[in-house]
Amino acid sequence: MAFTKEFIQNLRQEYKTASLYEETVATDPISQFGSWFKEAVDAQLYEPNVMTLATADAEGNPNARIVLLKDFSNAGFSFYSNYLSQKAREMDTNPKACLVFFWAELERQVRIEGTIEKLEEAISNAYFISRPVGSQIGAIASPQSQEIPNKDFLEKRVQQLTEEFQSKPLERPAHWGGYLVKPTAIEFWQGRPSRLHDRLKYLKEGDIWHLKRLAP
């Protein structure tokens, strides 16, 4: 099949699953996110905690990648990563981020803007030891975002660590841990027919959330 410009331009889906009204959403966005997240889980969507993390370096050059949400509360949204990775370097120099959830089957998107900081070591330690051993070894073995000579290099490193830690528990390495995105704005998007989508955005001023409707 030839993917012509016309073919790509005509790829479209009519959204008509639900609507989004100011009168029916929660008064705060964390509660509203919790409701939508539960619906995504209940709908048995594939990895409903998948989210895009967008960051920028000191010069403003953007980067985005997929990470996994591991917790959310009134404090914010947390995930884990290598502290020496490219995204970590970007967050160190420019501690702002945007998260995006897209639940296609529900025709929904959530965008979260905010500041970012590292989680307390005790929280990162507790999560690390809860992970499968293979994931623990992977976090220790991988020099994330750095150039490696070949795939065999990493596989040998994993094998070496697997043998080394057969008889003793693993500890969280200092170069790996959690981040917390503290939201300042959260937008809920519900797909609607004719591209007249519903967009409700919560903006935080002090400790108060204000709700606005945006044009699609």
JSON list of N, CA and C in Angstrom, two decimals, residues 8-10 29 48 50 52 56 60 82 90 92 107-108 123-124 126 142 158 162 165 178 185 189-190 199 206 208-209:
[
{"chain": "A", "resi": 8, "resn": "ILE", "atom": "N", "xyz": [-3.31, 9.65, 4.00]},
{"chain": "A", "resi": 8, "resn": "ILE", "atom": "CA", "xyz": [-3.05, 10.05, 5.39]},
{"chain": "A", "resi": 8, "resn": "ILE", "atom": "C", "xyz": [-4.01, 11.15, 5.81]},
{"chain": "A", "resi": 9, "resn": "GLN", "atom": "N", "xyz": [-4.28, 12.11, 4.92]},
{"chain": "A", "resi": 9, "resn": "GLN", "atom": "CA", "xyz": [-5.18, 13.21, 5.27]},
{"chain": "A", "resi": 9, "resn": "GLN", "atom": "C", "xyz": [-6.60, 12.72, 5.53]},
{"chain": "A", "resi": 10, "resn": "ASN", "atom": "N", "xyz": [-6.98, 11.60, 4.92]},
{"chain": "A", "resi": 10, "resn": "ASN", "atom": "CA", "xyz": [-8.34, 11.10, 5.08]},
{"chain": "A", "resi": 10, "resn": "ASN", "atom": "C", "xyz": [-8.49, 10.09, 6.21]},
{"chain": "A", "resi": 29, "resn": "PRO", "atom": "N", "xyz": [-9.15, 18.72, 39.99]},
{"chain": "A", "resi": 29, "resn": "PRO", "atom": "CA", "xyz": [-8.74, 17.85, 38.88]},
{"chain": "A", "resi": 29, "resn": "PRO", "atom": "C", "xyz": [-8.18, 16.50, 39.30]},
{"chain": "A", "resi": 48, "resn": "PRO", "atom": "N", "xyz": [-3.29, 1.35, 31.07]},
{"chain": "A", "resi": 48, "resn": "PRO", "atom": "CA", "xyz": [-3.89, 2.68, 31.20]},
{"chain": "A", "resi": 48, "resn": "PRO", "atom": "C", "xyz": [-2.99, 3.69, 31.89]},
{"chain": "A", "resi": 50, "resn": "VAL", "atom": "N", "xyz": [0.07, 4.28, 30.99]},
{"chain": "A", "resi": 50, "resn": "VAL", "atom": "CA", "xyz": [1.06, 4.78, 30.04]},
{"chain": "A", "resi": 50, "resn": "VAL", "atom": "C", "xyz": [0.85, 6.28, 29.83]},
{"chain": "A", "resi": 52, "resn": "THR", "atom": "N", "xyz": [2.84, 10.03, 28.14]},
{"chain": "A", "resi": 52, "resn": "THR", "atom": "CA", "xyz": [3.95, 10.72, 27.50]},
{"chain": "A", "resi": 52, "resn": "THR", "atom": "C", "xyz": [4.50, 11.75, 28.46]},
{"chain": "A", "resi": 56, "resn": "ALA", "atom": "N", "xyz": [12.16, 19.71, 28.32]},
{"chain": "A", "resi": 56, "resn": "ALA", "atom": "CA", "xyz": [12.99, 20.53, 27.43]},
{"chain": "A", "resi": 56, "resn": "ALA", "atom": "C", "xyz": [14.32, 20.78, 28.11]},
{"chain": "A", "resi": 60, "resn": "GLY", "atom": "N", "xyz": [15.75, 25.02, 25.52]},
{"chain": "A", "resi": 60, "resn": "GLY", "atom": "CA", "xyz": [14.36, 24.95, 25.10]},
{"chain": "A", "resi": 60, "resn": "GLY", "atom": "C", "xyz": [14.07, 23.88, 24.07]},
{"chain": "A", "resi": 82, "resn": "ASN", "atom": "N", "xyz": [16.07, 6.58, 35.47]},
{"chain": "A", "resi": 82, "resn": "ASN", "atom": "CA", "xyz": [17.50, 6.67, 35.73]},
{"chain": "A", "resi": 82, "resn": "ASN", "atom": "C", "xyz": [17.85, 8.15, 35.90]},
{"chain": "A", "resi": 90, "resn": "GLU", "atom": "N", "xyz": [17.67, 16.86, 31.58]},
{"chain": "A", "resi": 90, "resn": "GLU", "atom": "CA", "xyz": [16.77, 17.96, 31.19]},
{"chain": "A", "resi": 90, "resn": "GLU", "atom": "C", "xyz": [15.96, 18.45, 32.38]},
{"chain": "A", "resi": 92, "resn": "ASP", "atom": "N", "xyz": [16.80, 18.27, 35.48]},
{"chain": "A", "resi": 92, "resn": "ASP", "atom": "CA", "xyz": [17.69, 18.94, 36.42]},
{"chain": "A", "resi": 92, "resn": "ASP", "atom": "C", "xyz": [17.88, 20.41, 36.05]},
{"chain": "A", "resi": 107, "resn": "GLU", "atom": "N", "xyz": [-11.89, 7.73, 23.91]},
{"chain": "A", "resi": 107, "resn": "GLU", "atom": "CA", "xyz": [-11.84, 9.02, 23.20]},
{"chain": "A", "resi": 107, "resn": "GLU", "atom": "C", "xyz": [-11.52, 10.15, 24.18]},
{"chain": "A", "resi": 108, "resn": "ARG", "atom": "N", "xyz": [-10.50, 9.91, 25.01]},
{"chain": "A", "resi": 108, "resn": "ARG", "atom": "CA", "xyz": [-10.15, 10.86, 26.06]},
{"chain": "A", "resi": 108, "resn": "ARG", "atom": "C", "xyz": [-8.64, 11.13, 26.10]},
{"chain": "A", "resi": 123, "resn": "ILE", "atom": "N", "xyz": [10.74, 6.72, 49.60]},
{"chain": "A", "resi": 123, "resn": "ILE", "atom": "CA", "xyz": [9.69, 6.31, 48.67]},
{"chain": "A", "resi": 123, "resn": "ILE", "atom": "C", "xyz": [10.29, 5.53, 47.51]},
{"chain": "A", "resi": 124, "resn": "SER", "atom": "N", "xyz": [11.40, 6.04, 46.97]},
{"chain": "A", "resi": 124, "resn": "SER", "atom": "CA", "xyz": [12.07, 5.34, 45.88]},
{"chain": "A", "resi": 124, "resn": "SER", "atom": "C", "xyz": [12.58, 3.97, 46.33]},
{"chain": "A", "resi": 126, "resn": "ALA", "atom": "N", "xyz": [11.34, 2.04, 48.71]},
{"chain": "A", "resi": 126, "resn": "ALA", "atom": "CA", "xyz": [10.21, 1.13, 48.90]},
{"chain": "A", "resi": 126, "resn": "ALA", "atom": "C", "xyz": [9.69, 0.62, 47.56]},
{"chain": "A", "resi": 142, "resn": "SER", "atom": "N", "xyz": [21.59, -0.97, 33.27]},
{"chain": "A", "resi": 142, "resn": "SER", "atom": "CA", "xyz": [21.49, -0.11, 32.10]},
{"chain": "A", "resi": 142, "resn": "SER", "atom": "C", "xyz": [21.99, 1.31, 32.34]},
{"chain": "A", "resi": 158, "resn": "VAL", "atom": "N", "xyz": [23.79, -7.90, 32.53]},
{"chain": "A", "resi": 158, "resn": "VAL", "atom": "CA", "xyz": [22.64, -8.45, 33.24]},
{"chain": "A", "resi": 158, "resn": "VAL", "atom": "C", "xyz": [22.98, -9.82, 33.81]},
{"chain": "A", "resi": 162, "resn": "THR", "atom": "N", "xyz": [23.01, -10.86, 37.69]},
{"chain": "A", "resi": 162, "resn": "THR", "atom": "CA", "xyz": [22.11, -11.94, 38.12]},
{"chain": "A", "resi": 162, "resn": "THR", "atom": "C", "xyz": [22.87, -12.96, 38.95]},
{"chain": "A", "resi": 165, "resn": "PHE", "atom": "N", "xyz": [24.02, -11.35, 42.45]},
{"chain": "A", "resi": 165, "resn": "PHE", "atom": "CA", "xyz": [23.00, -11.09, 43.47]},
{"chain": "A", "resi": 165, "resn": "PHE", "atom": "C", "xyz": [22.09, -12.28, 43.75]},
{"chain": "A", "resi": 178, "resn": "GLY", "atom": "N", "xyz": [12.65, 8.04, 41.86]},
{"chain": "A", "resi": 178, "resn": "GLY", "atom": "CA", "xyz": [11.37, 8.58, 41.43]},
{"chain": "A", "resi": 178, "resn": "GLY", "atom": "C", "xyz": [11.34, 10.08, 41.25]},
{"chain": "A", "resi": 185, "resn": "ALA", "atom": "N", "xyz": [-1.58, 22.97, 36.06]},
{"chain": "A", "resi": 185, "resn": "ALA", "atom": "CA", "xyz": [-2.71, 23.01, 35.13]},
{"chain": "A", "resi": 185, "resn": "ALA", "atom": "C", "xyz": [-3.00, 21.58, 34.67]},
{"chain": "A", "resi": 189, "resn": "TRP", "atom": "N", "xyz": [-9.84, 16.34, 27.99]},
{"chain": "A", "resi": 189, "resn": "TRP", "atom": "CA", "xyz": [-10.31, 16.43, 26.60]},
{"chain": "A", "resi": 189, "resn": "TRP", "atom": "C", "xyz": [-11.18, 15.22, 26.30]},
{"chain": "A", "resi": 190, "resn": "GLN", "atom": "N", "xyz": [-12.39, 15.49, 25.84]},
{"chain": "A", "resi": 190, "resn": "GLN", "atom": "CA", "xyz": [-13.31, 14.42, 25.43]},
{"chain": "A", "resi": 190, "resn": "GLN", "atom": "C", "xyz": [-13.64, 14.62, 23.96]},
{"chain": "A", "resi": 199, "resn": "ARG", "atom": "N", "xyz": [-13.23, 20.51, 26.00]},
{"chain": "A", "resi": 199, "resn": "ARG", "atom": "CA", "xyz": [-11.94, 20.73, 26.69]},
{"chain": "A", "resi": 199, "resn": "ARG", "atom": "C", "xyz": [-12.20, 21.56, 27.95]},
{"chain": "A", "resi": 206, "resn": "GLY", "atom": "N", "xyz": [-2.52, 29.60, 43.79]},
{"chain": "A", "resi": 206, "resn": "GLY", "atom": "CA", "xyz": [-2.36, 29.32, 45.21]},
{"chain": "A", "resi": 206, "resn": "GLY", "atom": "C", "xyz": [-2.78, 27.89, 45.49]},
{"chain": "A", "resi": 208, "resn": "ILE", "atom": "N", "xyz": [-6.05, 27.05, 45.17]},
{"chain": "A", "resi": 208, "resn": "ILE", "atom": "CA", "xyz": [-7.38, 26.97, 44.58]},
{"chain": "A", "resi": 208, "resn": "ILE", "atom": "C", "xyz": [-7.29, 26.60, 43.11]},
{"chain": "A", "resi": 209, "resn": "TRP", "atom": "N", "xyz": [-8.16, 25.66, 42.70]},
{"chain": "A", "resi": 209, "resn": "TRP", "atom": "CA", "xyz": [-8.27, 25.28, 41.30]},
{"chain": "A", "resi": 209, "resn": "TRP", "atom": "C", "xyz": [-9.45, 26.02, 40.66]}
]
